[in-house]
mmCIF file of C-alpha atoms in Angstrom:
data_model
loop_
_atom_site.group_PDB
_atom_site.id
_atom_site.type_symbol
_atom_site.label_atom_id
_atom_site.label_comp_id
_atom_site.label_asym_id
_atom_site.label_seq_id
_atom_site.Cartn_x
_atom_site.Cartn_y
_atom_site.Cartn_z
ATOM 1 C CA MET A 1 -75.742 -159.667 84.256
ATOM 2 C CA GLY A 2 -77.159 -157.278 81.673
ATOM 3 C CA LYS A 3 -80.907 -157.043 81.485
ATOM 4 C CA ARG A 4 -83.114 -156.430 78.489
ATOM 5 C CA GLN A 5 -85.432 -153.454 78.239
ATOM 6 C CA TRP A 6 -87.950 -153.449 81.069
ATOM 7 C CA PRO A 7 -91.469 -154.520 80.052
ATOM 8 C CA LEU A 8 -93.183 -151.215 80.719
ATOM 9 C CA ALA A 9 -95.435 -151.692 77.706
ATOM 10 C CA LYS A 10 -96.714 -155.080 78.820
ATOM 11 C CA ALA A 11 -100.498 -155.295 78.550
ATOM 12 C CA ILE A 12 -102.313 -155.984 81.771
ATOM 13 C CA ILE A 13 -105.773 -157.061 82.715
ATOM 14 C CA GLY A 14 -108.360 -154.353 82.508
ATOM 15 C CA GLY A 15 -111.696 -154.323 84.238
ATOM 16 C CA MET A 16 -111.885 -157.951 85.306
ATOM 17 C CA LEU A 17 -109.782 -158.121 88.452
ATOM 18 C CA LEU A 18 -112.103 -156.506 90.946
ATOM 19 C CA PHE A 19 -115.669 -157.211 91.899
ATOM 20 C CA GLY A 20 -117.043 -153.885 90.729
ATOM 21 C CA ALA A 21 -118.911 -155.516 87.831
ATOM 22 C CA LEU A 22 -120.604 -158.154 89.942
ATOM 23 C CA PRO A 23 -124.313 -158.665 89.356
ATOM 24 C CA PRO A 24 -126.352 -156.914 92.044
ATOM 25 C CA ALA A 25 -127.698 -158.954 94.904
ATOM 26 C CA LEU A 26 -131.362 -159.791 94.533
ATOM 27 C CA TYR A 27 -133.828 -159.044 97.288
ATOM 28 C CA PHE A 28 -137.344 -160.347 97.235
ATOM 29 C CA GLY A 29 -140.250 -158.775 99.003
ATOM 30 C CA TRP A 30 -141.481 -160.310 102.216
ATOM 31 C CA GLY A 31 -143.646 -163.290 101.536
ATOM 32 C CA GLN A 32 -144.623 -166.580 103.019
ATOM 33 C CA VAL A 33 -142.022 -167.980 105.396
ATOM 34 C CA HIS A 34 -140.238 -170.923 103.797
ATOM 35 C CA ALA A 35 -139.590 -173.760 106.168
ATOM 36 C CA ALA A 36 -135.970 -174.472 106.931
ATOM 37 C CA ALA A 37 -134.420 -177.532 105.354
ATOM 38 C CA SER A 38 -135.078 -180.662 107.316
ATOM 39 C CA GLY A 39 -132.650 -181.032 110.178
ATOM 40 C CA SER A 40 -130.955 -177.671 109.622
ATOM 41 C CA THR A 41 -130.374 -175.113 112.330
ATOM 42 C CA ALA A 42 -131.095 -171.456 111.737
ATOM 43 C CA LEU A 43 -128.094 -169.144 111.892
ATOM 44 C CA ARG A 44 -128.289 -166.131 114.186
ATOM 45 C CA SER A 45 -125.246 -163.947 113.556
ATOM 46 C CA VAL A 46 -122.771 -162.693 110.979
ATOM 47 C CA ASP A 47 -120.090 -164.956 112.455
ATOM 48 C CA GLU A 48 -122.270 -168.037 112.020
ATOM 49 C CA MET A 49 -123.091 -167.046 108.439
ATOM 50 C CA THR A 50 -119.394 -166.410 107.760
ATOM 51 C CA THR A 51 -118.449 -169.864 109.035
ATOM 52 C CA LYS A 52 -121.111 -171.458 106.857
ATOM 53 C CA LEU A 53 -120.065 -169.533 103.762
ATOM 54 C CA THR A 54 -116.337 -170.035 104.318
ATOM 55 C CA SER A 55 -116.703 -173.804 104.459
ATOM 56 C CA ALA A 56 -118.994 -173.924 101.440
ATOM 57 C CA MET A 57 -116.803 -171.653 99.311
ATOM 58 C CA ALA A 58 -113.689 -173.621 100.254
ATOM 59 C CA ASN A 59 -115.458 -176.621 98.727
ATOM 60 C CA ARG A 60 -116.513 -174.520 95.706
ATOM 61 C CA ARG A 61 -120.218 -174.830 96.409
ATOM 62 C CA GLU A 62 -122.044 -172.866 93.725
ATOM 63 C CA THR A 63 -125.366 -172.671 95.573
ATOM 64 C CA ILE A 64 -125.271 -172.115 99.319
ATOM 65 C CA THR A 65 -128.493 -172.069 101.328
ATOM 66 C CA PHE A 66 -129.188 -171.466 104.999
ATOM 67 C CA SER A 67 -131.865 -170.154 107.305
ATOM 68 C CA TYR A 68 -131.468 -167.029 109.386
ATOM 69 C CA GLN A 69 -133.320 -166.265 112.601
ATOM 70 C CA GLY A 70 -133.370 -162.712 113.873
ATOM 71 C CA LYS A 71 -134.468 -159.265 112.732
ATOM 72 C CA THR A 72 -134.483 -159.337 108.959
ATOM 73 C CA SER A 73 -134.956 -155.615 108.403
ATOM 74 C CA LYS A 74 -131.169 -155.297 108.304
ATOM 75 C CA LEU A 75 -130.358 -158.707 106.843
ATOM 76 C CA LYS A 76 -129.060 -157.329 103.542
ATOM 77 C CA PRO A 77 -125.866 -155.711 104.970
ATOM 78 C CA LEU A 78 -125.378 -158.629 107.368
ATOM 79 C CA VAL A 79 -125.305 -161.189 104.565
ATOM 80 C CA GLN A 80 -123.018 -158.936 102.537
ATOM 81 C CA LYS A 81 -120.658 -158.612 105.495
ATOM 82 C CA ALA A 82 -120.630 -162.392 105.950
ATOM 83 C CA ILE A 83 -119.785 -162.906 102.271
ATOM 84 C CA ASP A 84 -117.004 -160.307 102.462
ATOM 85 C CA GLN A 85 -115.531 -161.964 105.538
ATOM 86 C CA ALA A 86 -115.749 -165.443 104.040
ATOM 87 C CA MET A 87 -113.963 -164.352 100.879
ATOM 88 C CA GLY A 88 -111.491 -162.258 102.852
ATOM 89 C CA SER A 89 -110.499 -165.238 104.973
ATOM 90 C CA ASP A 90 -108.555 -166.686 102.035
ATOM 91 C CA PRO A 91 -106.858 -164.300 99.550
ATOM 92 C CA TYR A 92 -106.612 -167.089 96.992
ATOM 93 C CA LEU A 93 -110.354 -167.744 97.211
ATOM 94 C CA TYR A 94 -111.098 -164.026 96.968
ATOM 95 C CA TYR A 95 -109.455 -163.801 93.563
ATOM 96 C CA ILE A 96 -110.925 -166.936 92.033
ATOM 97 C CA VAL A 97 -114.520 -165.895 92.744
ATOM 98 C CA ASP A 98 -115.766 -164.545 89.439
ATOM 99 C CA SER A 99 -119.124 -163.252 90.686
ATOM 100 C CA TYR A 100 -121.791 -163.813 93.318
ATOM 101 C CA ALA A 101 -125.363 -162.825 94.159
ATOM 102 C CA PHE A 102 -127.696 -163.554 97.046
ATOM 103 C CA SER A 103 -131.412 -163.524 97.705
ATOM 104 C CA TYR A 104 -133.625 -164.144 100.718
ATOM 105 C CA ARG A 105 -137.294 -164.530 101.539
ATOM 106 C CA GLY A 106 -139.055 -164.645 104.856
ATOM 107 C CA SER A 107 -140.763 -162.654 107.560
ATOM 108 C CA SER A 108 -139.644 -159.993 110.008
ATOM 109 C CA GLY A 109 -137.935 -162.546 112.232
ATOM 110 C CA TYR A 110 -136.923 -165.369 109.909
ATOM 111 C CA ALA A 111 -135.630 -165.856 106.364
ATOM 112 C CA ASN A 112 -134.197 -168.437 103.981
ATOM 113 C CA VAL A 113 -131.055 -167.207 102.254
ATOM 114 C CA THR A 114 -129.538 -168.401 98.969
ATOM 115 C CA VAL A 115 -126.047 -167.356 97.876
ATOM 116 C CA SER A 116 -125.001 -168.161 94.301
ATOM 117 C CA VAL A 117 -121.287 -168.137 93.466
ATOM 118 C CA VAL A 118 -119.444 -168.478 90.156
ATOM 119 C CA TYR A 119 -115.800 -169.566 90.445
ATOM 120 C CA ARG A 120 -112.973 -169.160 87.977
ATOM 121 C CA GLU A 121 -111.244 -172.255 89.361
ATOM 122 C CA SER A 122 -112.909 -175.501 90.425
ATOM 123 C CA LEU A 123 -111.979 -177.536 93.484
ATOM 124 C CA GLU A 124 -110.281 -180.096 91.242
ATOM 125 C CA GLN A 125 -108.329 -177.369 89.479
ATOM 126 C CA THR A 126 -107.160 -175.884 92.774
ATOM 127 C CA ALA A 127 -106.056 -179.383 93.829
ATOM 128 C CA TYR A 128 -104.021 -179.554 90.607
ATOM 129 C CA VAL A 129 -102.418 -176.196 91.439
ATOM 130 C CA ASN A 130 -101.521 -177.393 94.939
ATOM 131 C CA ALA A 131 -99.963 -180.585 93.577
ATOM 132 C CA GLN A 132 -97.961 -178.731 90.923
ATOM 133 C CA VAL A 133 -96.783 -176.125 93.427
ATOM 134 C CA LYS A 134 -95.643 -178.848 95.809
ATOM 135 C CA ALA A 135 -93.741 -180.600 93.016
ATOM 136 C CA ALA A 136 -92.132 -177.356 91.823
ATOM 137 C CA LEU A 137 -90.996 -176.380 95.301
ATOM 138 C CA ALA A 138 -89.469 -179.827 95.791
ATOM 139 C CA LYS A 139 -87.276 -179.137 92.747
ATOM 140 C CA ILE A 140 -86.293 -175.510 93.216
ATOM 141 C CA VAL A 141 -86.235 -175.038 97.005
ATOM 142 C CA THR A 142 -83.921 -176.873 99.383
ATOM 143 C CA PRO A 143 -83.999 -177.000 103.194
ATOM 144 C CA GLN A 144 -80.634 -175.226 103.340
ATOM 145 C CA MET A 145 -81.896 -172.145 101.520
ATOM 146 C CA THR A 146 -82.490 -168.877 103.326
ATOM 147 C CA SER A 147 -85.832 -167.111 102.881
ATOM 148 C CA HIS A 148 -84.057 -164.596 100.650
ATOM 149 C CA GLN A 149 -82.903 -167.350 98.313
ATOM 150 C CA LYS A 150 -86.353 -168.940 98.245
ATOM 151 C CA VAL A 151 -88.001 -165.726 97.103
ATOM 152 C CA LYS A 152 -85.443 -165.300 94.315
ATOM 153 C CA VAL A 153 -85.756 -168.822 92.897
ATOM 154 C CA ILE A 154 -89.555 -168.646 93.060
ATOM 155 C CA HIS A 155 -89.580 -165.268 91.302
ATOM 156 C CA ASP A 156 -87.297 -166.637 88.571
ATOM 157 C CA TRP A 157 -89.316 -169.858 88.191
ATOM 158 C CA VAL A 158 -92.571 -167.964 87.627
ATOM 159 C CA VAL A 159 -91.003 -165.459 85.247
ATOM 160 C CA GLN A 160 -89.281 -168.167 83.200
ATOM 161 C CA ARG A 161 -92.280 -170.486 83.072
ATOM 162 C CA LEU A 162 -95.106 -168.101 82.190
ATOM 163 C CA ARG A 163 -95.891 -165.819 79.296
ATOM 164 C CA TYR A 164 -98.430 -163.030 79.337
ATOM 165 C CA ASP A 165 -101.917 -163.868 78.045
ATOM 166 C CA ASN A 166 -102.772 -161.191 75.512
ATOM 167 C CA SER A 167 -106.210 -162.720 74.975
ATOM 168 C CA TYR A 168 -107.127 -161.649 78.529
ATOM 169 C CA THR A 169 -108.972 -164.913 79.237
ATOM 170 C CA ARG A 170 -106.627 -166.741 81.638
ATOM 171 C CA TYR A 171 -106.984 -165.392 85.172
ATOM 172 C CA THR A 172 -106.011 -168.238 87.474
ATOM 173 C CA ALA A 173 -102.982 -170.119 88.719
ATOM 174 C CA TYR A 174 -104.530 -173.229 87.173
ATOM 175 C CA ALA A 175 -104.636 -171.577 83.749
ATOM 176 C CA ALA A 176 -101.068 -170.376 84.246
ATOM 177 C CA LEU A 177 -99.774 -173.845 85.079
ATOM 178 C CA LYS A 178 -101.890 -175.794 82.609
ATOM 179 C CA GLY A 179 -101.371 -173.569 79.596
ATOM 180 C CA GLY A 180 -98.244 -171.632 80.527
ATOM 181 C CA SER A 181 -99.851 -168.204 80.253
ATOM 182 C CA ALA A 182 -102.045 -165.873 82.284
ATOM 183 C CA VAL A 183 -102.813 -162.234 82.945
ATOM 184 C CA CYS A 184 -101.405 -160.490 86.014
ATOM 185 C CA GLN A 185 -103.962 -162.090 88.318
ATOM 186 C CA GLY A 186 -102.729 -165.556 87.336
ATOM 187 C CA TYR A 187 -99.108 -164.511 87.885
ATOM 188 C CA SER A 188 -99.829 -163.116 91.349
ATOM 189 C CA LEU A 189 -101.971 -166.118 92.376
ATOM 190 C CA LEU A 190 -99.289 -168.613 91.338
ATOM 191 C CA THR A 191 -96.579 -166.543 93.029
ATOM 192 C CA TYR A 192 -98.772 -166.402 96.141
ATOM 193 C CA LYS A 193 -99.166 -170.182 96.219
ATOM 194 C CA LEU A 194 -95.450 -170.833 95.744
ATOM 195 C CA LEU A 195 -94.333 -168.362 98.404
ATOM 196 C CA GLN A 196 -97.009 -169.539 100.822
ATOM 197 C CA GLY A 197 -95.941 -173.144 100.222
ATOM 198 C CA SER A 198 -92.343 -172.276 101.046
ATOM 199 C CA GLY A 199 -93.289 -170.607 104.332
ATOM 200 C CA ILE A 200 -92.838 -166.995 103.146
ATOM 201 C CA PRO A 201 -95.511 -164.511 104.352
ATOM 202 C CA VAL A 202 -97.157 -163.123 101.212
ATOM 203 C CA ARG A 203 -100.156 -161.054 100.164
ATOM 204 C CA ILE A 204 -101.841 -160.121 96.904
ATOM 205 C CA VAL A 205 -102.033 -156.433 96.037
ATOM 206 C CA GLU A 206 -104.612 -154.966 93.698
ATOM 207 C CA GLY A 207 -104.315 -151.570 92.142
ATOM 208 C CA THR A 208 -103.398 -150.002 88.814
ATOM 209 C CA ALA A 209 -100.244 -149.705 86.735
ATOM 210 C CA LYS A 210 -99.340 -146.982 84.276
ATOM 211 C CA GLN A 211 -98.761 -147.982 80.686
ATOM 212 C CA GLU A 212 -96.936 -146.034 78.031
ATOM 213 C CA GLY A 213 -98.856 -142.861 77.323
ATOM 214 C CA GLY A 214 -99.873 -142.549 80.957
ATOM 215 C CA VAL A 215 -102.914 -144.840 80.700
ATOM 216 C CA ARG A 216 -103.631 -146.743 83.911
ATOM 217 C CA GLN A 217 -105.151 -150.214 83.963
ATOM 218 C CA SER A 218 -106.122 -152.646 86.702
ATOM 219 C CA HIS A 219 -103.207 -154.726 87.920
ATOM 220 C CA ALA A 220 -102.244 -157.271 90.580
ATOM 221 C CA TRP A 221 -98.928 -158.184 92.179
ATOM 222 C CA ASN A 222 -97.581 -159.431 95.530
ATOM 223 C CA LEU A 223 -96.246 -158.209 98.854
ATOM 224 C CA VAL A 224 -93.564 -160.392 100.442
ATOM 225 C CA GLN A 225 -92.252 -160.334 104.004
ATOM 226 C CA LEU A 226 -88.593 -161.080 104.767
ATOM 227 C CA ASP A 227 -87.159 -160.771 108.251
ATOM 228 C CA GLY A 228 -90.171 -158.731 109.347
ATOM 229 C CA LYS A 229 -89.994 -156.237 106.458
ATOM 230 C CA TRP A 230 -92.404 -156.062 103.518
ATOM 231 C CA TYR A 231 -91.464 -155.647 99.847
ATOM 232 C CA HIS A 232 -93.415 -155.447 96.585
ATOM 233 C CA LEU A 233 -92.862 -158.204 94.028
ATOM 234 C CA ASP A 234 -94.329 -157.967 90.511
ATOM 235 C CA THR A 235 -93.605 -161.140 88.550
ATOM 236 C CA THR A 236 -95.806 -159.979 85.665
ATOM 237 C CA TRP A 237 -93.739 -156.913 84.927
ATOM 238 C CA ASP A 238 -90.469 -158.794 85.443
ATOM 239 C CA ASP A 239 -91.422 -161.278 82.731
ATOM 240 C CA PRO A 240 -89.290 -161.031 79.567
ATOM 241 C CA VAL A 241 -91.117 -159.374 76.679
ATOM 242 C CA GLY A 242 -91.612 -161.772 73.807
ATOM 243 C CA GLY A 243 -90.680 -164.805 75.897
ATOM 244 C CA GLY A 244 -86.977 -163.976 76.040
ATOM 245 C CA ALA A 245 -84.602 -165.891 78.232
ATOM 246 C CA GLN A 246 -83.406 -163.014 80.388
ATOM 247 C CA ILE A 247 -85.143 -162.168 83.631
ATOM 248 C CA SER A 248 -85.760 -158.640 84.798
ATOM 249 C CA THR A 249 -85.556 -157.692 88.462
ATOM 250 C CA ALA A 250 -86.832 -154.145 87.951
ATOM 251 C CA TYR A 251 -89.842 -154.974 90.150
ATOM 252 C CA TYR A 252 -88.135 -157.346 92.549
ATOM 253 C CA LEU A 253 -88.596 -156.547 96.260
ATOM 254 C CA ARG A 254 -89.380 -152.855 95.902
ATOM 255 C CA THR A 255 -90.460 -150.206 98.382
ATOM 256 C CA ASP A 256 -93.728 -148.285 98.262
ATOM 257 C CA ALA A 257 -91.864 -145.261 96.929
ATOM 258 C CA GLN A 258 -90.155 -147.277 94.200
ATOM 259 C CA MET A 259 -93.394 -148.940 93.115
ATOM 260 C CA ARG A 260 -95.404 -145.719 93.047
ATOM 261 C CA LYS A 261 -93.347 -144.628 90.061
ATOM 262 C CA ASP A 262 -95.849 -146.500 87.882
ATOM 263 C CA HIS A 263 -98.044 -148.542 90.273
ATOM 264 C CA SER A 264 -100.776 -147.258 92.573
ATOM 265 C CA TRP A 265 -103.197 -148.736 95.098
ATOM 266 C CA THR A 266 -105.880 -147.464 97.449
ATOM 267 C CA LYS A 267 -106.483 -150.412 99.781
ATOM 268 C CA SER A 268 -104.515 -150.603 103.008
ATOM 269 C CA TYR A 269 -101.475 -152.876 102.866
ATOM 270 C CA PRO A 270 -98.391 -153.285 105.086
ATOM 271 C CA SER A 271 -95.851 -150.546 104.527
ATOM 272 C CA ALA A 272 -92.814 -151.374 102.397
ATOM 273 C CA ALA A 273 -90.259 -148.765 103.436
ATOM 274 C CA THR A 274 -86.784 -150.343 103.390
ATOM 275 C CA PRO A 275 -84.899 -150.625 100.069
ATOM 276 C CA TYR A 276 -83.887 -154.234 99.558
ATOM 277 C CA ALA A 277 -80.442 -153.068 98.470
ATOM 278 C CA ASP A 278 -80.008 -151.608 101.968
ATOM 279 C CA THR A 279 -81.248 -154.848 103.514
ATOM 280 C CA LEU A 280 -78.683 -156.945 101.662
ATOM 281 C CA ALA A 281 -75.889 -154.446 102.382
ATOM 282 C CA ALA A 282 -76.698 -154.648 106.096
ATOM 283 C CA LEU A 283 -76.714 -158.464 106.004
ATOM 284 C CA VAL A 284 -73.338 -158.520 104.267
ATOM 285 C CA ALA A 285 -71.880 -156.022 106.737
ATOM 286 C CA LYS A 286 -73.183 -158.116 109.629
ATOM 287 C CA GLY A 287 -71.192 -161.131 108.450
ATOM 288 C CA GLY A 288 -71.899 -164.715 109.394
ATOM 289 C CA PRO A 289 -72.256 -168.036 107.586
ATOM 290 C CA ASN A 290 -74.694 -166.648 104.980
ATOM 291 C CA THR A 291 -72.578 -163.676 103.911
ATOM 292 C CA ALA A 292 -71.578 -165.310 100.617
ATOM 293 C CA ILE A 293 -75.253 -165.949 99.848
ATOM 294 C CA TYR A 294 -76.176 -162.306 100.311
ATOM 295 C CA LYS A 295 -73.200 -161.164 98.224
ATOM 296 C CA THR A 296 -74.330 -163.450 95.406
ATOM 297 C CA LEU A 297 -77.817 -161.949 95.579
ATOM 298 C CA GLN A 298 -76.312 -158.465 95.369
ATOM 299 C CA GLN A 299 -74.520 -159.476 92.172
ATOM 300 C CA GLU A 300 -77.575 -161.158 90.651
ATOM 301 C CA LEU A 301 -79.676 -158.070 91.353
ATOM 302 C CA ASP A 302 -77.041 -155.664 89.983
ATOM 303 C CA TYR A 303 -76.886 -153.783 93.257
ATOM 304 C CA ASP A 304 -73.382 -152.610 92.433
ATOM 305 C CA LEU A 305 -75.272 -149.836 90.603
ATOM 306 C CA TYR A 306 -75.938 -148.315 94.021
ATOM 307 C CA GLU A 307 -72.203 -147.854 94.609
ATOM 308 C CA GLU A 308 -71.099 -144.316 93.805
ATOM 309 C CA ALA A 309 -67.733 -145.542 92.566
ATOM 310 C CA GLN A 310 -69.448 -147.493 89.805
ATOM 311 C CA VAL A 311 -71.163 -144.477 88.200
ATOM 312 C CA ILE A 312 -70.106 -143.834 84.584
ATOM 313 C CA THR A 313 -69.671 -140.160 83.698
ATOM 314 C CA ASN A 314 -67.757 -140.106 80.394
ATOM 315 C CA SER A 315 -66.858 -142.103 77.294
ATOM 316 C CA ASP A 316 -63.431 -143.180 78.589
ATOM 317 C CA ALA A 317 -64.941 -144.827 81.667
ATOM 318 C CA LEU A 318 -67.584 -146.443 79.474
ATOM 319 C CA LYS A 319 -64.951 -147.831 77.102
ATOM 320 C CA THR A 320 -63.048 -149.304 80.043
ATOM 321 C CA LEU A 321 -66.201 -151.025 81.260
ATOM 322 C CA ALA A 322 -66.984 -152.339 77.778
ATOM 323 C CA LYS A 323 -63.445 -153.722 77.389
ATOM 324 C CA GLN A 324 -63.849 -155.650 80.636
ATOM 325 C CA ALA A 325 -67.113 -157.113 79.332
ATOM 326 C CA LEU A 326 -65.513 -158.046 76.021
ATOM 327 C CA ALA A 327 -62.632 -159.749 77.811
ATOM 328 C CA SER A 328 -65.198 -161.917 79.578
ATOM 329 C CA GLY A 329 -66.934 -162.776 76.290
ATOM 330 C CA GLU A 330 -70.079 -160.812 77.110
ATOM 331 C CA ASP A 331 -72.218 -159.080 74.507
ATOM 332 C CA SER A 332 -74.087 -156.700 76.781
ATOM 333 C CA LEU A 333 -73.531 -154.228 79.567
ATOM 334 C CA LEU A 334 -75.604 -152.728 82.357
ATOM 335 C CA PHE A 335 -74.397 -149.557 84.037
ATOM 336 C CA ARG A 336 -75.438 -146.388 85.837
ATOM 337 C CA TYR A 337 -74.791 -143.200 83.883
ATOM 338 C CA ARG A 338 -74.579 -139.642 85.145
ATOM 339 C CA GLY A 339 -75.389 -137.175 82.403
ATOM 340 C CA THR A 340 -78.109 -136.188 79.960
ATOM 341 C CA ALA A 341 -79.717 -138.498 77.427
ATOM 342 C CA ALA A 342 -77.921 -136.621 74.645
ATOM 343 C CA GLU A 343 -74.564 -137.019 76.382
ATOM 344 C CA LEU A 344 -75.234 -140.716 76.887
ATOM 345 C CA LYS A 345 -75.884 -141.193 73.169
ATOM 346 C CA GLN A 346 -72.646 -139.461 72.244
ATOM 347 C CA ASP A 347 -70.647 -141.548 74.725
ATOM 348 C CA LEU A 348 -72.265 -144.768 73.458
ATOM 349 C CA LEU A 349 -71.270 -143.924 69.891
ATOM 350 C CA LYS A 350 -67.629 -143.991 71.029
ATOM 351 C CA LEU A 351 -68.013 -147.744 71.650
ATOM 352 C CA TYR A 352 -67.825 -148.270 67.896
ATOM 353 C CA ASP A 353 -64.132 -147.390 68.268
ATOM 354 C CA LEU A 354 -63.730 -150.769 69.976
ATOM 355 C CA GLY A 355 -64.898 -152.606 66.864
ATOM 356 C CA LEU A 356 -68.376 -153.355 68.204
ATOM 357 C CA GLU A 357 -71.238 -153.743 65.732
ATOM 358 C CA ASP A 358 -75.013 -153.264 65.828
ATOM 359 C CA LEU A 359 -75.116 -151.345 69.100
ATOM 360 C CA SER A 360 -78.524 -150.959 70.706
ATOM 361 C CA TYR A 361 -79.484 -149.627 74.098
ATOM 362 C CA SER A 362 -82.311 -148.713 76.438
ATOM 363 C CA SER A 363 -82.307 -146.394 79.420
ATOM 364 C CA SER A 364 -84.560 -145.452 82.313
ATOM 365 C CA ALA A 365 -84.366 -143.267 85.398
ATOM 366 C CA PHE A 366 -82.325 -144.844 88.197
ATOM 367 C CA GLU A 367 -84.438 -144.441 91.322
ATOM 368 C CA ASN A 368 -84.616 -140.753 92.322
ATOM 369 C CA THR A 369 -80.903 -140.052 91.815
ATOM 370 C CA GLY A 370 -81.160 -138.154 88.540
ATOM 371 C CA ASP A 371 -78.900 -140.782 86.939
ATOM 372 C CA LEU A 372 -79.796 -143.230 84.180
ATOM 373 C CA ARG A 373 -79.867 -147.006 84.275
ATOM 374 C CA VAL A 374 -78.534 -148.094 80.888
ATOM 375 C CA TYR A 375 -78.497 -151.455 79.157
ATOM 376 C CA VAL A 376 -76.502 -151.792 75.936
ATOM 377 C CA GLU A 377 -76.065 -154.768 73.578
ATOM 378 C CA TRP A 378 -73.737 -155.388 70.637
ATOM 379 C CA GLU A 379 -72.599 -157.998 68.142
ATOM 380 C CA LEU A 380 -69.242 -159.658 68.797
#
């Protein structure tokens, strides 16, 4: 149940997630009216343009043309709004559009519009993603599972399967599945597809995350809804550093307050206010046929750390805990410690009295309690 040091130093995508670097839309001066394509019908509203664009983008059309009939003096913001709505209709599509530009030419009451789109993932590649997601879900998700179990197995599957792309060139779920690596955008897109495919409400969040040294970089992760409540889920930052076998749950189903420790966002997203530890505790207290399932999740997520009786305050209590781990053949220990960092180090040194060798440890703040979350390893 011990976890390795959390991947707070993991590199994340910088500058390529958002559309801020898109080439500017091109606008030509009014000229001769170009006749509409044979048999086509001129569009007259933002909604009609949105419908046209949504269908074309869903089919990965790179050049989309249509005619517009109406006052063209304000056509520029109307076309932009239609593009925004078309991309916003599908979060997955939104994040695989690499760039776009549009141009139009016409008169005061009529214009021909051309929208050019560059995609990071082709229609065939998205079809591959859908097929792989369907196959993966058939293996890891069963009809008897609760939504809570589905989220956990999907989180673990993504974290175990992928490694972070330090070349910063693999942005999509296709790249993640085909090559086994991606930046945060690929992680969040694949997680989105898997959760969506299992019937779990999910969104993609864009924002920034704070690296060591306080530097913030662009980042993406997910929001997941369980039983009407939203939680943050960051599979990128739960991925083992160096491709290790252990899975972190430091960013598993977190509240806004918990995430804001090192993540930030400015767009409006559903509020995540309930600690998942409280959710599971309430489900266990409620009882019922799934009680054992929720208790197992509590153990897997190390939620015993939230129990006041489990807090370690001195070397004697720590030795007792280590002896229990040794008796079970374990070579690591995760615990909550109440004391200073200097006191922790002194108490850890006492573990050498038990005959342990090559002790190593990592620690981080445990929520807003003032206590430390400590992970220690040793040689048997």
